[in-house]
Every structure is written in C-alpha cells, then in structure tokens.
Coordinates of C-alpha atoms and ligand atoms in Angstrom, one line a residue:
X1 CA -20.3 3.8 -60.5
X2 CA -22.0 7.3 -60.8
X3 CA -22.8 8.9 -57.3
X4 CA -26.5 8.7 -56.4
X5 CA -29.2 10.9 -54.8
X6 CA -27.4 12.3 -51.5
X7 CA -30.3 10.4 -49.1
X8 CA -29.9 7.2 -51.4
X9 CA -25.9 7.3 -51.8
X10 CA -26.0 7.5 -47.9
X11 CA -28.0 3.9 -47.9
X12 CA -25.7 2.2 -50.7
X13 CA -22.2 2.9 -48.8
X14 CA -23.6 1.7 -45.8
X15 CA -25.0 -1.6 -48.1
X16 CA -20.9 -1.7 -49.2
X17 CA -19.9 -1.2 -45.5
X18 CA -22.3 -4.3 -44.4
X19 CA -21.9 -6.4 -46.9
X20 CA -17.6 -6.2 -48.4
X21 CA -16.9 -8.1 -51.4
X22 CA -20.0 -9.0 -52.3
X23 CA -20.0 -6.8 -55.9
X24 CA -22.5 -8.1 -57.1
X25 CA -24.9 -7.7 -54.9
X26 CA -23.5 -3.9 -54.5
X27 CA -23.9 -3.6 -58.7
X28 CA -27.7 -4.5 -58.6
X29 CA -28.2 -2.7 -55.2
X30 CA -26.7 0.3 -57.3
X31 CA -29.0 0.0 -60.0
X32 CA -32.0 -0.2 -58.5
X33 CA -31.1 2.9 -56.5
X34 CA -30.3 5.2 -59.6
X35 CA -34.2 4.5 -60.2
X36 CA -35.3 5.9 -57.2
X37 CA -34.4 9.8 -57.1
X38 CA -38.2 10.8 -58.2
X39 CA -39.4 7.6 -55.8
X40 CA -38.2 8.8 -52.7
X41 CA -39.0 13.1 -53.6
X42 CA -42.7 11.7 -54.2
X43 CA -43.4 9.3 -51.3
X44 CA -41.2 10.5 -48.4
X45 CA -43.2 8.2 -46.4
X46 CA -40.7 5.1 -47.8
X47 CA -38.1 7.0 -46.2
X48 CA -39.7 7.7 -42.5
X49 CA -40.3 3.5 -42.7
X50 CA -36.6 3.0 -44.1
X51 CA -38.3 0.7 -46.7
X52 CA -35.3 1.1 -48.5
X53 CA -32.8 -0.3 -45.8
X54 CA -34.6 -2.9 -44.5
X55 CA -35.2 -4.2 -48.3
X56 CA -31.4 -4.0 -49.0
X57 CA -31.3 -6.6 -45.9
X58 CA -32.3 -9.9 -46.1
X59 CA -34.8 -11.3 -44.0
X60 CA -32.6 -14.3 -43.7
X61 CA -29.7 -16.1 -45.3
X62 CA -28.9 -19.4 -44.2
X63 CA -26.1 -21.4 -45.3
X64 CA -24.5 -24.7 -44.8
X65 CA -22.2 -27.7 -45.5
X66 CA -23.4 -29.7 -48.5
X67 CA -21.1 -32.9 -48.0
X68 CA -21.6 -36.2 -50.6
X69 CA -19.8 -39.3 -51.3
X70 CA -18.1 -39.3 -55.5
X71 CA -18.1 -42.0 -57.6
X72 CA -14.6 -43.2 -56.0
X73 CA -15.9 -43.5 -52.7
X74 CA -14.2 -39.8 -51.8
X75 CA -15.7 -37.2 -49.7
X76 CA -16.7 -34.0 -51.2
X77 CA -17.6 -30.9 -49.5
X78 CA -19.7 -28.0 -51.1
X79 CA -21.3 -25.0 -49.5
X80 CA -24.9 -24.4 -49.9
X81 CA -26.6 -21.1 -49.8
X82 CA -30.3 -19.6 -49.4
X83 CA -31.3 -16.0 -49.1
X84 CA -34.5 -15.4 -48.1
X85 CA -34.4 -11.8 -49.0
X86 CA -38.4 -10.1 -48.9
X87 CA -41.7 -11.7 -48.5
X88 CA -43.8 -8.8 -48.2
X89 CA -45.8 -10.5 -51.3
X90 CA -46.0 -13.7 -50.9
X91 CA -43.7 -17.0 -49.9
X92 CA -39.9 -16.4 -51.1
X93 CA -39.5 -17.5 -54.4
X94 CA -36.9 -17.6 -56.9
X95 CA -34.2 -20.4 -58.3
X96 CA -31.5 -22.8 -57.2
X97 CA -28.1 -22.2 -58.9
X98 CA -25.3 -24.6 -59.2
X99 CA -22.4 -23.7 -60.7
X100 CA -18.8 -23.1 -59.1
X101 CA -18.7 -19.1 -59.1
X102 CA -21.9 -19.1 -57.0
X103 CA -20.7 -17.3 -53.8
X104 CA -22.5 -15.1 -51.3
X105 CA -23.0 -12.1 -53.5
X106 CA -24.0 -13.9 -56.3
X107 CA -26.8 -15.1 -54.4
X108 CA -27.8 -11.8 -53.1
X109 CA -27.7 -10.3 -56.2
X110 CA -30.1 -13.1 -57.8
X111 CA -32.8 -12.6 -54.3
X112 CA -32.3 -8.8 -54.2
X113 CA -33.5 -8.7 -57.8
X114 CA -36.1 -11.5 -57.6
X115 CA -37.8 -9.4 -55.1
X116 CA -38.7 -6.8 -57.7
X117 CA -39.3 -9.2 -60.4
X118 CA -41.9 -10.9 -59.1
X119 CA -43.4 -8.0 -57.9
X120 CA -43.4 -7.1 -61.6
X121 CA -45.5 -9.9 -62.3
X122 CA -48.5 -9.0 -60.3
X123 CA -48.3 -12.6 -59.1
X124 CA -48.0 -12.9 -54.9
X125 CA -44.7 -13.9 -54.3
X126 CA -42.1 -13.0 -52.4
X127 CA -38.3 -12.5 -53.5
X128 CA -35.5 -15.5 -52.5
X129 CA -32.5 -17.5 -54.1
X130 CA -30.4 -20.1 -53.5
X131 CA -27.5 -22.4 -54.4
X132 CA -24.2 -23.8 -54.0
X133 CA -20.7 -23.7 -55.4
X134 CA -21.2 -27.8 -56.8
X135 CA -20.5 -27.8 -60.7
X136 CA -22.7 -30.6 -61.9
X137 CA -20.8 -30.7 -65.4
X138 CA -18.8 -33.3 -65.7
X139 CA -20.3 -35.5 -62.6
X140 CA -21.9 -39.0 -63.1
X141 CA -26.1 -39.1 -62.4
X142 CA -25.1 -41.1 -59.3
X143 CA -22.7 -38.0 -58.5
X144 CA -25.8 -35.5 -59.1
X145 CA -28.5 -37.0 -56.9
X146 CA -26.1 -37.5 -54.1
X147 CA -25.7 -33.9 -54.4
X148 CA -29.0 -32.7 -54.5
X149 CA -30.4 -35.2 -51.7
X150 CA -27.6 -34.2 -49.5
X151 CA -28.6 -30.2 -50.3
X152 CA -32.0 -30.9 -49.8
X153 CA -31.3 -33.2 -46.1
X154 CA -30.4 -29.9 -45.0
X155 CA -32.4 -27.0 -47.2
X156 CA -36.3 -28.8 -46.2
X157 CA -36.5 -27.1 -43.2
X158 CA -36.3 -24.1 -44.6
X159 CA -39.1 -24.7 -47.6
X160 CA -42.5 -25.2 -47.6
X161 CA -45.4 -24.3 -50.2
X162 CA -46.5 -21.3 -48.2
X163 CA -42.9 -20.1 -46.7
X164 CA -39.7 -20.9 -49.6
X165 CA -40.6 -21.9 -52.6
X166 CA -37.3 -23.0 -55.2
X167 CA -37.4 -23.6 -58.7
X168 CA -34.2 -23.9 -61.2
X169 CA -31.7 -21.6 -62.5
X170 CA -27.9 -22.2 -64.0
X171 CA -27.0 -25.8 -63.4
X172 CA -30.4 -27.0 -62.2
X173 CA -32.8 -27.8 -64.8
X174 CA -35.4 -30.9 -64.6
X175 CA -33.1 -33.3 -63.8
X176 CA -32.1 -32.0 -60.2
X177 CA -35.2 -30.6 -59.5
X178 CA -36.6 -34.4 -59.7
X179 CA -33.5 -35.5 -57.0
X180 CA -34.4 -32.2 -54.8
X181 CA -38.1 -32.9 -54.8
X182 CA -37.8 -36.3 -54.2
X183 CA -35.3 -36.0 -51.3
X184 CA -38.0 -33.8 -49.9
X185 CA -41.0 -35.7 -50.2
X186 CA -38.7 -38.6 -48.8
X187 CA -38.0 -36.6 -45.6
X188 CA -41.2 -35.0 -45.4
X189 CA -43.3 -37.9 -45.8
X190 CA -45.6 -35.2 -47.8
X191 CA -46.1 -34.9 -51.6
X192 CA -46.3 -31.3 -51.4
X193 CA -46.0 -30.4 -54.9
X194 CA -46.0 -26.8 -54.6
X195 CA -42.9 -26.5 -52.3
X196 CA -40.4 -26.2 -55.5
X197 CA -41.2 -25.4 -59.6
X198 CA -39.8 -26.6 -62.4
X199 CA -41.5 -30.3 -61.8
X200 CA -41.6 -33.1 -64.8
X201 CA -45.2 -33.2 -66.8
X202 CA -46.2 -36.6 -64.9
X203 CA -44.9 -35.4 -61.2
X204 CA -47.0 -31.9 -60.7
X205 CA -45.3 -29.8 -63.1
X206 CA -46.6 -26.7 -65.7
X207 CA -47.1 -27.0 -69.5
X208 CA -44.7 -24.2 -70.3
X209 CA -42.1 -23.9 -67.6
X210 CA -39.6 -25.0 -69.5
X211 CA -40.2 -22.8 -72.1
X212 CA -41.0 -20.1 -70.2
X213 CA -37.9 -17.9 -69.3
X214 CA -37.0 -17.6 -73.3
X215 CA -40.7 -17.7 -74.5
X216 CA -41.5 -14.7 -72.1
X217 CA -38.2 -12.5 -73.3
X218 CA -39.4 -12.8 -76.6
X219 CA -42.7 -11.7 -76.0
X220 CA -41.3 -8.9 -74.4
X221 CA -39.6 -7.9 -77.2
X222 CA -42.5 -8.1 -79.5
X223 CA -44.3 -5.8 -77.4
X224 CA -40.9 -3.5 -77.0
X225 CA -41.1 -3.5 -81.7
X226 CA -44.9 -3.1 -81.4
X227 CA -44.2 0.2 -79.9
X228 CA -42.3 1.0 -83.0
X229 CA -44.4 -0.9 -85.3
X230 CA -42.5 -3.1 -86.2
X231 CA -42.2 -7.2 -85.4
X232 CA -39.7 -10.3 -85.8
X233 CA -40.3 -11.3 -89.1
X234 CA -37.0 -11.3 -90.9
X235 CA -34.9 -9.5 -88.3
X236 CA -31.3 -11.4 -87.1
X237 CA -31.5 -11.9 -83.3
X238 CA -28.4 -12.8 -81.5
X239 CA -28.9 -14.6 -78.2
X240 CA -25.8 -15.9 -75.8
X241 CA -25.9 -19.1 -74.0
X242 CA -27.4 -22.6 -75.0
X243 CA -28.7 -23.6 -71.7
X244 CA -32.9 -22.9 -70.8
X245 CA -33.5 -19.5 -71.7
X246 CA -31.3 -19.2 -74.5
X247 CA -32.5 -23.0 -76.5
X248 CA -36.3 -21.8 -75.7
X249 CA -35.9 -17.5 -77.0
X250 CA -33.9 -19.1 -80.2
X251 CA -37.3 -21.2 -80.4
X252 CA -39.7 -18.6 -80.0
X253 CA -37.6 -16.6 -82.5
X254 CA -38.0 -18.4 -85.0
X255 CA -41.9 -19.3 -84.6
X256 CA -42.1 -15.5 -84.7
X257 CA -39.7 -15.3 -88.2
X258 CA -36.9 -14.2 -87.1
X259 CA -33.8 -15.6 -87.7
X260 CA -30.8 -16.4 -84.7
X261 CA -27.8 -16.6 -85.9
X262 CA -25.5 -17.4 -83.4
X263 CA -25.4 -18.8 -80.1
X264 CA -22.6 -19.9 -77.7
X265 CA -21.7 -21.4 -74.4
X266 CA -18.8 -20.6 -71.8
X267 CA -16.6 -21.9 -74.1
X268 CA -17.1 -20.4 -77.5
X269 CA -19.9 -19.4 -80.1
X270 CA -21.3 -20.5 -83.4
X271 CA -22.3 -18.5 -86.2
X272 CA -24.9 -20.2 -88.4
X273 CA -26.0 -17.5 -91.0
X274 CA -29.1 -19.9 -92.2
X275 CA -30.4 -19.7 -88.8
X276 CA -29.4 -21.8 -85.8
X277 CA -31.0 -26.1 -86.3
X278 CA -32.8 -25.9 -82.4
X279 CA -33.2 -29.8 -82.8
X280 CA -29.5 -30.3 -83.1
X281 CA -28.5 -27.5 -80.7
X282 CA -31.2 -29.6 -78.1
X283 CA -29.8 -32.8 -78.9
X284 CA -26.3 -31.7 -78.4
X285 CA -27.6 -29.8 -74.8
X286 CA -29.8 -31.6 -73.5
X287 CA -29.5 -35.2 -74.3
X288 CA -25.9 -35.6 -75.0
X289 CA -24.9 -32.7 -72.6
X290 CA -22.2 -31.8 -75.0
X291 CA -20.1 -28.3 -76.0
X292 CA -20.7 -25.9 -78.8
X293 CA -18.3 -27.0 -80.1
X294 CA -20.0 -30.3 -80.8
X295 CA -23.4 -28.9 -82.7
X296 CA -20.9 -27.1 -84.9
X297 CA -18.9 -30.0 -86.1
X298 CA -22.5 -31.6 -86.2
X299 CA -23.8 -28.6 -88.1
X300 CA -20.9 -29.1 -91.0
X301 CA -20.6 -26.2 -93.4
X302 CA -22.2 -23.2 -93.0
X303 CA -21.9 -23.0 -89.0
X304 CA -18.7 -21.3 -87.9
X305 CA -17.2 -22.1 -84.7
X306 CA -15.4 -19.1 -82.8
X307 CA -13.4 -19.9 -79.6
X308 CA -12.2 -15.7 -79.5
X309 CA -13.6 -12.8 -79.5
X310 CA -17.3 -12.0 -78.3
X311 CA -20.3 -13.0 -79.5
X312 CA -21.5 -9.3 -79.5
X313 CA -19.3 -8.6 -82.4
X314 CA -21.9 -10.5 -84.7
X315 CA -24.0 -8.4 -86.4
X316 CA -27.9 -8.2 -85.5
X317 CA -31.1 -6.7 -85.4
X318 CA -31.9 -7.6 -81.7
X319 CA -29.5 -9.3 -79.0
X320 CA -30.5 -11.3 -76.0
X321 CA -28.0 -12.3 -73.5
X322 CA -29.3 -15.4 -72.1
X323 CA -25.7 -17.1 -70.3
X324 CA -25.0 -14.9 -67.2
X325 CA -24.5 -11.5 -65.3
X326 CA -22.0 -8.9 -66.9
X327 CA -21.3 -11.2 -70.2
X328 CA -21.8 -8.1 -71.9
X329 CA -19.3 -4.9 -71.3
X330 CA -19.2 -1.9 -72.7
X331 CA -16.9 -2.4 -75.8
X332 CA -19.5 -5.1 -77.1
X333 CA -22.6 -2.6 -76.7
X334 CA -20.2 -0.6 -78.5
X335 CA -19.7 -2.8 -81.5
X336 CA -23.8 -3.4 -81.1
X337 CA -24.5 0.3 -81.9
X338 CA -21.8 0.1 -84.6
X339 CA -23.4 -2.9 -86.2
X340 CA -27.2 -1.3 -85.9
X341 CA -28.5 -3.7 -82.8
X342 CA -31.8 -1.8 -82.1
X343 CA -32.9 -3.7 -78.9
X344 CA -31.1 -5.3 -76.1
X345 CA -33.5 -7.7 -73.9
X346 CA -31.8 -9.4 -70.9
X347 CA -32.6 -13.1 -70.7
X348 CA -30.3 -13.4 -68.1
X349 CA -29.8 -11.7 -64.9
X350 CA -27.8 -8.4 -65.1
X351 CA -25.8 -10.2 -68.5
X352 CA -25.1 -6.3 -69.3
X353 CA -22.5 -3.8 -67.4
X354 CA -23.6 -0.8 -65.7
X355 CA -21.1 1.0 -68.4
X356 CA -22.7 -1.3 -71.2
X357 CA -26.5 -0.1 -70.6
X358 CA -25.6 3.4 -70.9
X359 CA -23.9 3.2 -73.5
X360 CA -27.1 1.8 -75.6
X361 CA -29.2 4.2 -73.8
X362 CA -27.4 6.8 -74.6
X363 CA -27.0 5.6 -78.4
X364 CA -30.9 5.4 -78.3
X365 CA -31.3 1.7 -78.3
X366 CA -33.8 -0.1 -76.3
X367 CA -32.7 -1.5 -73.5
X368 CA -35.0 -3.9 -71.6
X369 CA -33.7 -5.1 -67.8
X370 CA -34.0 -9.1 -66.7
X371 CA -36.1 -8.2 -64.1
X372 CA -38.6 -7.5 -66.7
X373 CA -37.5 -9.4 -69.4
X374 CA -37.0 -12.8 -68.5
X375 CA -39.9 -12.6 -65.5
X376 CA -41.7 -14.9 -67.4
X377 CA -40.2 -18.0 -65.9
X378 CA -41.2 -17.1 -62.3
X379 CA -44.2 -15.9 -63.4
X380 CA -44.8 -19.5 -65.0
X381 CA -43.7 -20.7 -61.7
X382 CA -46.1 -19.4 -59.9
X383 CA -48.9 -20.4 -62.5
X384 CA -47.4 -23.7 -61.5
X385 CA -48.3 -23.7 -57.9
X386 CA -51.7 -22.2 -58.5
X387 CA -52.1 -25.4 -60.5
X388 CA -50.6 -27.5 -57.8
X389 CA -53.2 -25.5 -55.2
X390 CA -56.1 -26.6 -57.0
X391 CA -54.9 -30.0 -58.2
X392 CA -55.5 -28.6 -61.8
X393 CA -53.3 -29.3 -64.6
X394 CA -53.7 -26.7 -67.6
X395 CA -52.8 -27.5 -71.1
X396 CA -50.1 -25.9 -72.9
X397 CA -52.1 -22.9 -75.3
X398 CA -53.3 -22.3 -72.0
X399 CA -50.5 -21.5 -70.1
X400 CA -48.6 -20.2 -73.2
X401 CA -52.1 -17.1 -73.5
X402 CA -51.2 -16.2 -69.7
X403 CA -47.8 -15.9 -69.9
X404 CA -47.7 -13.9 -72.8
X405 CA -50.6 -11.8 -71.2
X406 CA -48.5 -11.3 -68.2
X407 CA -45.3 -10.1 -70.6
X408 CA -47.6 -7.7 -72.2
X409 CA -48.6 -6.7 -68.8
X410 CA -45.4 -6.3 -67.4
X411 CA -43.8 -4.4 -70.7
X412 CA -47.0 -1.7 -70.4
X413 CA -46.0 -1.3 -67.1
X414 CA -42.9 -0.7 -67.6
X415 CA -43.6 2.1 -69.7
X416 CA -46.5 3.5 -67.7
X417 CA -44.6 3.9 -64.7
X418 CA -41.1 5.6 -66.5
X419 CA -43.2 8.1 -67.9
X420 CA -45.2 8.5 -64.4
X421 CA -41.4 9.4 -63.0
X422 CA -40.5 11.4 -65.7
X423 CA -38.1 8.9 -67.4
X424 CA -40.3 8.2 -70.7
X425 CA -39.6 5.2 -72.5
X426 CA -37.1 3.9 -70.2
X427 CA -37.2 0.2 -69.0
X428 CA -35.4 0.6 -66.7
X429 CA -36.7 3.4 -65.0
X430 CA -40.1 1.5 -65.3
X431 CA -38.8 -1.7 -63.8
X432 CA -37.3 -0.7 -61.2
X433 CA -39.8 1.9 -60.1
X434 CA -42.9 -0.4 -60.2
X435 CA -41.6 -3.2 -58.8
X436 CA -39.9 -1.3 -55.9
X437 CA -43.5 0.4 -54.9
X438 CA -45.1 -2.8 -55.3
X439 CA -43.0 -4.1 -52.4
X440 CA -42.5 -0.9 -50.5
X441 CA -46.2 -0.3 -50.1
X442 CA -46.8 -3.9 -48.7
X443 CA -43.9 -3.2 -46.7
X444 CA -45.6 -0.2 -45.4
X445 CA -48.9 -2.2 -44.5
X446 CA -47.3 -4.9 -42.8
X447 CA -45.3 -2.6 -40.3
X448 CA -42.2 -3.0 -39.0
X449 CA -41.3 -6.4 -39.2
Ligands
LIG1 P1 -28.4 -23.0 -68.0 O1 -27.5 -23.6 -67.0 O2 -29.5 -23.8 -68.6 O3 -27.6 -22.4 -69.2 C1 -26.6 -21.4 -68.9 C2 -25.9 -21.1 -70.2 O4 -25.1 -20.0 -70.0 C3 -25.0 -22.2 -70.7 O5 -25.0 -22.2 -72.1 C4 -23.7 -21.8 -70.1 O6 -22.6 -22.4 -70.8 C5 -23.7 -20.4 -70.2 N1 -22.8 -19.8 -69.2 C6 -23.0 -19.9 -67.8 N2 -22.0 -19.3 -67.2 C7 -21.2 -18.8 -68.1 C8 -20.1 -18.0 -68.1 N3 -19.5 -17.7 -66.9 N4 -19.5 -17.6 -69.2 C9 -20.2 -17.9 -70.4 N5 -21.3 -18.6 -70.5 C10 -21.8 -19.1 -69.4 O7 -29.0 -21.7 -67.2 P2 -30.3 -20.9 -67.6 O8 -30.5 -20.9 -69.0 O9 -31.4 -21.4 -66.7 O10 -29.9 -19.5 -67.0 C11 -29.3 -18.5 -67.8 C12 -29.5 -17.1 -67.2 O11 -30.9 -16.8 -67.1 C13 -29.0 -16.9 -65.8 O12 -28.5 -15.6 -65.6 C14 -30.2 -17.2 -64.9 O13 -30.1 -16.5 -63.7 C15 -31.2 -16.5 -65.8 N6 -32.6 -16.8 -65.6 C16 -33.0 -18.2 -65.7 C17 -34.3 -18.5 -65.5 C18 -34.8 -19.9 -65.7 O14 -36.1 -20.1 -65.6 N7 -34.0 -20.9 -65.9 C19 -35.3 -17.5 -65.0 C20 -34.8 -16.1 -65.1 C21 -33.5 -15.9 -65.3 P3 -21.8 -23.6 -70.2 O15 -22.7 -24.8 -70.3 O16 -20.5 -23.7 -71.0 O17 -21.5 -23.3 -68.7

C-alpha cells in the first residue's frame, strides 16, 4: 500500500505492530488515513489529543465461546465476537455477521468503518460490530435458534438501548434477529425494543429496513448521475450478491428504469439480458434459501448461468458490489473501464481493492465508498429506534422520504467536504474526511476518555 503522510504513516505501522494479521482491519485503517494529509495540516489540535490513535483502538472488544447442541445431539463450539469500537456519538451501533470467514479483523474492519459511517449520517450513534464464525447455511431452524440464543446468553450483557445497539449484516437477516431478540427479552425480562434493529413489522420493527441498505445505494447513485445530469432510466446496472442489499438495489433499479442484468452469489453469476425477475430471484433467496444456480434453471432461456470468471466482466453502465469486502480487484475495474462502467457504488463494505479504486479513479469513473454508499441501512436503523423511543410506528412513504433525504444529504456532503480539502469530486476524500471530523471533534469535547 502507498506510504502515507510521515505523522500518519507513523500511527498506521504502530496499528500493524498492535494488531498482526488482522489485514483487514490494517486495509480500511489505511484508507481512511490516505484521507487525512489536509485533516491533520488544518486542525493540528486532532493530533496534540491523539484523536487518531485512540480511534484506531477500540474502546472494547469482547469475545467468547458460543457453544450449542446440533440436530444429532453433538456439541458444537463457535467463537463469538463484539467490537465496541467509538461511541463518541452515540450508543455503538452497527451489525451482527455470521458467516465462517468472520475472524477478529474482519470485525474490526466492519466497527472501524461503522464509526465513520454513522457519523456520515448525522444520526447519534456510535460505531460497533459483531459476529461469529457459525455458518447458518445449511443448518436446520432448530440448529439456528440454538445458535443465536446461545450467542445472545452471553452477548446481553453487553447491549442495551442506550449502550450496544446490533442489527443484521451477512448471515443474519430477520430470521436470527427474531431468535437474538427473543433470547434477550427472555433473559432480560424487558421488551426493550430498541436494543437491536432489523425487528419483524408486528414485533417493533421499521417500514423500510429491509429495504434500506440497497434502496439507499441507489439513491446515492441518482444523486452521484444528477451531478452529471443524467439518471437510471435505461442504463444496465450490474450488482453482485443476492442476499439484502443486492435483492433490494436490483429493486430500486428497476423502479428507477434501469435495467440489472446480472447478479450472483458465492458460487456463480447469472446473466439475464431482459433484466433480472426480482420475484423469482426472492423466492429462490429468501423462501427457498436456494443457489443461483437455482433461479437460473428456474429462469429457462434467456438467463445464463456462469460458474467462472467474474461478474465484473459483464458489461454495464453502473456496477454495485453488494456480496462482500475485496470481491472486486483490480483486473475487474480493469475490464469495467474497458467495457465503459461510469460509476462504481459500494453496497458492500470495502467489496473494491485498494489497487481496484485507483484504478477507476484514475480512469475518471466515479467511485463512491460503502461508508457512504450503503449508510442507508444504519441510518434506517437508527430511524428505527427513534420509532421504538417514542412508541411510534411510521408508515412506509414515510420512512422511504427520510432515507432518501438522508442519502442526498450524505452524497452533498461528500462533495462539499472533498472540495473543502482540496480533493474535488472525490468520494472518498469526502467520506472519509467528514465523517472522521464528525467523530474527532466529539472526541475532542468529551476529553480524554
Ligand atoms: P446477505 O448474507 O444477505 O447476502 C450476502 C450475499 O453476498 C450473498 O449473495 C452471498 O452469497 C454473497 N457472498 C457472501 N460472501 C461471499 C463471498 N466470500 N464470495 C462471494 N459472494 C459472497 O448479506 P447482506 O446483503 O446483508 O450484506 C452484503 C454486504 O453489505 C456485506 O458487505 C455487508 O457488510 C454489507 N452491508 C450490509 C448492510 C445490511 O443492512 N444488511 C448494511 C451495510 C452494509 P452466498 O449466499 O453464496 O454466501
């Protein structure tokens, strides 16, 4: 990775010297830093506080034995994780993710990000994330809610509305958050709604939540072709993944006339020229919890299955990677650019490769960071507890005006702030930057704690 700032480069060797292995966490680290040459000139005050090192270390990471009984009576053992990383804002806040890769460093990549995302929404909350190395495909309900009661016997004492506040992320969608919150509430003996988001309609939940994550990426990008006067209708939008974010941008895609035409999951992609059928690829997902492969043998003709190659190599107007972090190296920005992709918006967290995104900068595309990009999930999150606060429950045009008015906030931002710091028109630049002096100048006012 390119050398940094001398002050800053100083702060990210000792971040690889205290935390080995964890690449990850070093990569996003990394990236933030690279934003904050002009920061730190400007405001040496950040420095004299070491806002920057104590943000780079968690306030607290607690981890611990996750162990449940299997369908054959055998004893399995996971290992659960939370980081509660900065709550300068607000309570920690930020999603649960199950899935085997999930290690240490994931998870403090995920929280060291969060904290700048939802300082990027102007909402008050604080940066966390959690998880565990369980992989819920494949297991029985039975399987699934043994897990999650068992994470949550341990994780409660940890939560709370106004301290740790999860919601869902790979691997936990509705389902689990149900088990978790009800393991809670069980313990508790308190039906303390706000203390995780993602809740069903009926149990304390937000109109849009679901939706959220994919709807707000897309709004983002309408704002990112506003600036060049331009909109969705008719462009081809590639978007990776078939899980939340990706089912719910291919939806708001299409409402906005564009036109997806391919999707994927970890084990292959479809290419559907006429424009991916969102009730068969949810049908397949989410109520038969099937592969890609299966909506493509559903699909029939027209819908090509690939089980090679990278999706990136389909030609588009407008990708969105909306699976997981560095799905997207540098020879696929490569074959972007070739094809003519304009934008790349990040649905995901960190989908794209430090070697990826300058590659599309430097080819003059726009490239638009998760932290930005896909904020509108937590932002939704947090309109869900302020609904949970007041024991309100808003309807769904509602919710669906504030989060796009919070996207639109957050993209103008963006801008405003690059070109503040000299970086015009770089996302970035913007993200990065406005969200770290969000934080930094909380940090400041609440001394050294
Ligand atoms: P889901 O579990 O619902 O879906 C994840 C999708 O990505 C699935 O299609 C999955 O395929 C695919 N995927 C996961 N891991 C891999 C891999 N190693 N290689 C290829 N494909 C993979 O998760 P979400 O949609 O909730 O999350 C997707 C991304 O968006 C993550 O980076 C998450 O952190 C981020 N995000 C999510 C938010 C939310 O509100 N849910 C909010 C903000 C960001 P398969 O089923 O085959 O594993």
């Amino acid at each position: 990775m390119p050398v940094l700032d001398e002050k800053l480069q100083v702060i990210y060797e000792e971040v690889l010297r205290r935390n080995q292995g964890e690449t990850e966490f070093h990569q996003s680290v990394h990236e933030v830093l690279d934003s904050l040459g002009p920061v730190v000139a400007k405001h040496p005050q950040y420095a004299d506080a070491a806002i920057i090192q104590r943000l780079c270390e968690p306030e607290r990471q607690i981890i611990f034995r996750v162990p449940w009984t299997d369908d054959s009576g055998g004893v399995q053992i996971n290992r659960g994780f939370r980081v509660e990383f900065n709550s300068a804002l607000g309570p920690y806040k930020g999603g649960l993710r199950f899935h085997p890769s999930v290690y240490l460093g994931i998870v403090k990549f995920l929280g060291f990000e969060q904290i700048f995302k939802n300082a990027l929404t102007g909402m008050p909350i604080g940066g966390g994330k959690g998880g565990s190395d369980f992989d819920p495909k494949g297991r029985s309900e039975g399987e699934v809610m043994r897990f999650c009661q068992s994470f949550m016997t341990e994780l409660y004492r940890h939560l709370g509305e106004h301290t740790d506040v999860p919601a869902g992320d790979i691997g936990v969608g509705g389902r689990e958050i149900g088990y978790l919150f009800g393991q809670y509430k069980r313990i508790t003996n308190r039906y303390e709604s706000g203390v995780l988001t993602g809740k069903g309609l009926t149990w304390g939940g937000s109109q849009v939540r679901t939706e959220a994550t994919g709807y707000g990426a897309v709004h983002f990008v309408e704002a990112m072709l506003a600036t060049r006067g331009e909109d969705f209708d008719g462009k081809q939008v590639v978007v990776s993944g078939s899980g939340n974010v990706a089912m719910y941008a291919i939806e708001k895609v299409h409402q906005l006339g564009g036109t997806v035409v391919a999707c994927s999951d970890s084990t292959g992609q479809v290419v559907d020229e006429k424009g991916i059928d969102l009730a068969l690829l949810k049908e397949v997902k989410e109520a038969q919890r099937g592969r890609i492969a299966d909506y493509a043998a559903a699909r029939g003709a027209g819908a090509a299955l690939v089980t090679s190659g990278s999706i990136w190599q389909v030609p588009c107007d407008i990708a969105l990677p909306c699976a997981t972090q560095n799905e997207l190296d540098a020879a696929d920005a490569a074959s972007l650019v070739r094809n003519g992709c304009a934008i790349v918006a990040e649905g995901a967290n960190m989908p794209t490769t430090p070697a990826a995104v300058k590659l599309l900068v430097d080819a003059g595309r726009l490239f638009a960071p998760g932290k930005a990009a896909n904020a509108g999930g937590v932002a939704t999150s947090a309109l869900e507890m302020q609904q949970n606060a007041s024991r309100d429950s808003w309807s769904f045009e509602h919710t669906e005006v504030r989060l796009a008015t919070i996207m639109r906030a957050i993209h103008d931002r963006c801008l405003e702030t690059a070109e503040e710091y000299g970086a015009p028109g770089s996302y970035l630049a913007g993200a990065n930057i406005a969200g770290f002096t969000k934080v930094a100048d909380a940090m400041l006012a609440l001394g050294l704690v």
